[in-house]
Short mmCIF file of N, CA and C and ligand atoms in Angstrom, two decimals:
data_model
loop_
_atom_site.label_atom_id
_atom_site.label_comp_id
_atom_site.label_asym_id
_atom_site.label_seq_id
_atom_site.Cartn_x
_atom_site.Cartn_y
_atom_site.Cartn_z
N UNK A 1 0.86 -1.19 0.00
CA UNK A 1 0.00 0.00 0.00
C UNK A 1 0.89 1.24 0.00
N UNK A 2 0.62 2.13 -0.90
CA UNK A 2 1.48 3.30 -1.04
C UNK A 2 0.64 4.54 -1.24
N UNK A 3 0.25 5.14 -0.13
CA UNK A 3 -0.67 6.26 -0.21
C UNK A 3 -0.01 7.59 0.08
N UNK A 4 1.21 7.57 0.63
CA UNK A 4 1.90 8.83 0.89
C UNK A 4 3.40 8.61 0.81
N UNK A 5 4.13 9.70 0.74
CA UNK A 5 5.57 9.58 0.68
C UNK A 5 6.10 9.23 2.07
N UNK A 6 7.35 8.80 2.12
CA UNK A 6 7.95 8.47 3.41
C UNK A 6 7.98 9.70 4.32
N UNK A 7 8.27 10.87 3.73
CA UNK A 7 8.31 12.10 4.54
C UNK A 7 6.93 12.43 5.10
N UNK A 8 5.89 12.23 4.29
CA UNK A 8 4.53 12.48 4.77
C UNK A 8 4.15 11.50 5.87
N UNK A 9 4.53 10.24 5.68
CA UNK A 9 4.22 9.23 6.70
C UNK A 9 4.92 9.58 8.01
N UNK A 10 6.16 10.03 7.92
CA UNK A 10 6.92 10.39 9.11
C UNK A 10 6.28 11.59 9.82
N UNK A 11 5.82 12.56 9.04
CA UNK A 11 5.18 13.74 9.63
C UNK A 11 3.87 13.35 10.32
N UNK A 12 3.10 12.47 9.68
CA UNK A 12 1.84 12.03 10.29
C UNK A 12 2.12 11.25 11.57
N UNK A 13 3.15 10.39 11.53
CA UNK A 13 3.53 9.63 12.72
C UNK A 13 3.84 10.57 13.88
N UNK A 14 4.65 11.61 13.59
CA UNK A 14 5.05 12.54 14.64
C UNK A 14 3.83 13.28 15.20
N UNK A 15 2.85 13.53 14.34
CA UNK A 15 1.64 14.21 14.77
C UNK A 15 0.83 13.33 15.74
N UNK A 16 0.79 12.04 15.45
CA UNK A 16 0.01 11.12 16.30
C UNK A 16 0.77 10.79 17.58
N UNK A 17 2.11 10.64 17.47
CA UNK A 17 2.94 10.27 18.62
C UNK A 17 3.19 11.50 19.48
N UNK A 18 2.17 11.88 20.24
CA UNK A 18 2.19 13.15 20.98
C UNK A 18 3.32 13.22 21.99
N UNK A 19 3.65 12.10 22.62
CA UNK A 19 4.68 12.16 23.66
C UNK A 19 6.08 11.92 23.09
N UNK A 20 6.16 11.72 21.76
CA UNK A 20 7.46 11.59 21.13
C UNK A 20 8.22 10.34 21.53
N UNK A 21 7.52 9.29 21.93
CA UNK A 21 8.17 8.07 22.41
C UNK A 21 8.70 7.20 21.28
N UNK A 22 8.31 7.51 20.03
CA UNK A 22 8.77 6.71 18.91
C UNK A 22 7.86 5.52 18.61
N UNK A 23 6.79 5.40 19.38
CA UNK A 23 5.78 4.39 19.05
C UNK A 23 4.41 4.97 19.39
N UNK A 24 3.41 4.54 18.64
CA UNK A 24 2.06 5.04 18.85
C UNK A 24 1.29 4.02 19.67
N UNK A 25 0.81 4.44 20.83
CA UNK A 25 -0.02 3.57 21.65
C UNK A 25 -1.49 3.77 21.29
N UNK A 26 -2.34 2.84 21.74
CA UNK A 26 -3.76 2.94 21.38
C UNK A 26 -4.37 4.22 21.91
N UNK A 27 -3.93 4.68 23.08
CA UNK A 27 -4.50 5.91 23.63
C UNK A 27 -4.15 7.11 22.74
N UNK A 28 -2.95 7.10 22.19
CA UNK A 28 -2.56 8.19 21.29
C UNK A 28 -3.37 8.14 20.00
N UNK A 29 -3.58 6.91 19.51
CA UNK A 29 -4.41 6.75 18.31
C UNK A 29 -5.82 7.25 18.55
N UNK A 30 -6.37 6.91 19.72
CA UNK A 30 -7.73 7.35 20.03
C UNK A 30 -7.81 8.86 20.09
N UNK A 31 -6.84 9.47 20.74
CA UNK A 31 -6.84 10.93 20.83
C UNK A 31 -6.79 11.55 19.44
N UNK A 32 -5.93 11.00 18.60
CA UNK A 32 -5.82 11.53 17.25
C UNK A 32 -7.13 11.31 16.48
N UNK A 33 -7.68 10.12 16.60
CA UNK A 33 -8.92 9.80 15.90
C UNK A 33 -10.09 10.68 16.30
N UNK A 34 -10.16 10.99 17.61
CA UNK A 34 -11.23 11.87 18.10
C UNK A 34 -11.21 13.20 17.37
N UNK A 35 -10.02 13.70 17.08
CA UNK A 35 -9.89 15.01 16.46
C UNK A 35 -9.98 14.94 14.94
N UNK A 36 -10.02 13.73 14.39
CA UNK A 36 -9.95 13.60 12.93
C UNK A 36 -11.01 12.64 12.38
N UNK A 37 -12.20 12.72 12.95
CA UNK A 37 -13.32 11.95 12.42
C UNK A 37 -13.18 10.46 12.58
N UNK A 38 -12.34 10.03 13.53
CA UNK A 38 -12.21 8.60 13.83
C UNK A 38 -11.40 7.83 12.81
N UNK A 39 -10.69 8.51 11.94
CA UNK A 39 -9.91 7.80 10.94
C UNK A 39 -8.44 8.21 10.97
N UNK A 40 -7.60 7.30 10.49
CA UNK A 40 -6.16 7.56 10.31
C UNK A 40 -5.85 7.25 8.86
N UNK A 41 -5.41 8.24 8.11
CA UNK A 41 -5.08 7.99 6.71
C UNK A 41 -6.23 7.32 5.97
N UNK A 42 -7.47 7.66 6.35
CA UNK A 42 -8.64 7.13 5.65
C UNK A 42 -9.15 5.79 6.18
N UNK A 43 -8.43 5.20 7.16
CA UNK A 43 -8.88 3.94 7.76
C UNK A 43 -9.47 4.19 9.13
N UNK A 44 -10.47 3.39 9.50
CA UNK A 44 -10.96 3.45 10.88
C UNK A 44 -9.85 2.96 11.80
N UNK A 45 -9.89 3.42 13.06
CA UNK A 45 -8.79 3.12 13.99
C UNK A 45 -8.52 1.62 14.11
N UNK A 46 -9.58 0.83 14.31
CA UNK A 46 -9.38 -0.61 14.49
C UNK A 46 -8.79 -1.24 13.24
N UNK A 47 -9.25 -0.79 12.09
CA UNK A 47 -8.71 -1.31 10.82
C UNK A 47 -7.25 -0.92 10.69
N UNK A 48 -6.96 0.30 11.08
CA UNK A 48 -5.58 0.78 10.98
C UNK A 48 -4.65 -0.06 11.85
N UNK A 49 -5.05 -0.31 13.09
CA UNK A 49 -4.20 -1.09 13.99
C UNK A 49 -4.00 -2.50 13.42
N UNK A 50 -5.09 -3.11 12.95
CA UNK A 50 -4.98 -4.46 12.40
C UNK A 50 -4.02 -4.49 11.21
N UNK A 51 -4.11 -3.46 10.37
CA UNK A 51 -3.31 -3.43 9.15
C UNK A 51 -1.85 -3.06 9.42
N UNK A 52 -1.64 -2.13 10.35
CA UNK A 52 -0.29 -1.58 10.50
C UNK A 52 0.54 -2.26 11.58
N UNK A 53 -0.10 -2.87 12.60
CA UNK A 53 0.65 -3.46 13.70
C UNK A 53 1.17 -4.84 13.31
N UNK A 54 2.31 -4.85 12.63
CA UNK A 54 2.82 -6.08 12.03
C UNK A 54 3.13 -7.17 13.06
N UNK A 55 3.67 -6.78 14.24
CA UNK A 55 4.06 -7.80 15.22
C UNK A 55 3.00 -8.02 16.30
N UNK A 56 1.87 -7.31 16.21
CA UNK A 56 0.74 -7.58 17.10
C UNK A 56 0.92 -7.19 18.55
N UNK A 57 1.84 -6.24 18.84
CA UNK A 57 2.02 -5.83 20.24
C UNK A 57 1.15 -4.64 20.61
N UNK A 58 0.26 -4.26 19.73
CA UNK A 58 -0.70 -3.18 19.95
C UNK A 58 -0.03 -1.82 20.05
N UNK A 59 1.19 -1.72 19.58
CA UNK A 59 1.85 -0.43 19.45
C UNK A 59 2.37 -0.33 18.03
N UNK A 60 2.28 0.86 17.47
CA UNK A 60 2.75 1.03 16.10
C UNK A 60 4.08 1.79 16.15
N UNK A 61 5.14 1.13 15.73
CA UNK A 61 6.43 1.81 15.66
C UNK A 61 6.51 2.58 14.34
N UNK A 62 7.49 3.47 14.25
CA UNK A 62 7.66 4.23 13.00
C UNK A 62 7.92 3.28 11.83
N UNK A 63 8.68 2.23 12.07
CA UNK A 63 8.95 1.25 11.01
C UNK A 63 7.65 0.60 10.52
N UNK A 64 6.82 0.17 11.44
CA UNK A 64 5.54 -0.44 11.06
C UNK A 64 4.66 0.58 10.33
N UNK A 65 4.67 1.79 10.85
CA UNK A 65 3.84 2.85 10.28
C UNK A 65 4.27 3.14 8.84
N UNK A 66 5.58 3.26 8.65
CA UNK A 66 6.07 3.57 7.30
C UNK A 66 5.84 2.42 6.34
N UNK A 67 6.03 1.19 6.81
CA UNK A 67 5.85 0.08 5.88
C UNK A 67 4.38 -0.08 5.51
N UNK A 68 3.50 0.42 6.35
CA UNK A 68 2.07 0.39 5.99
C UNK A 68 1.72 1.49 5.01
N UNK A 69 2.20 2.70 5.25
CA UNK A 69 1.73 3.85 4.48
C UNK A 69 2.62 4.22 3.30
N UNK A 70 3.92 4.00 3.44
CA UNK A 70 4.81 4.52 2.41
C UNK A 70 5.48 3.39 1.62
CA1 CA B 101 3.91 7.63 21.90
CA1 CA B 102 3.76 -3.29 16.68
#
């Protein structure tokens, strides 16, 4: 799936990762979704987590995020 450039994906990641920890937790996703119509890059939150969380630890790292979007 290739919907944005790597730079765009990185910028979106930084926007969602509010505490700058380098990984997106579900609470951060929810906060972001609340402000953006419940979607991330056009996917519903649950769909996004299922699609992007490659190792299933319920956290999205920048690597997982980029390999999903860019
Ligand atoms: Ca974080
Ligand atoms: Ca993960």
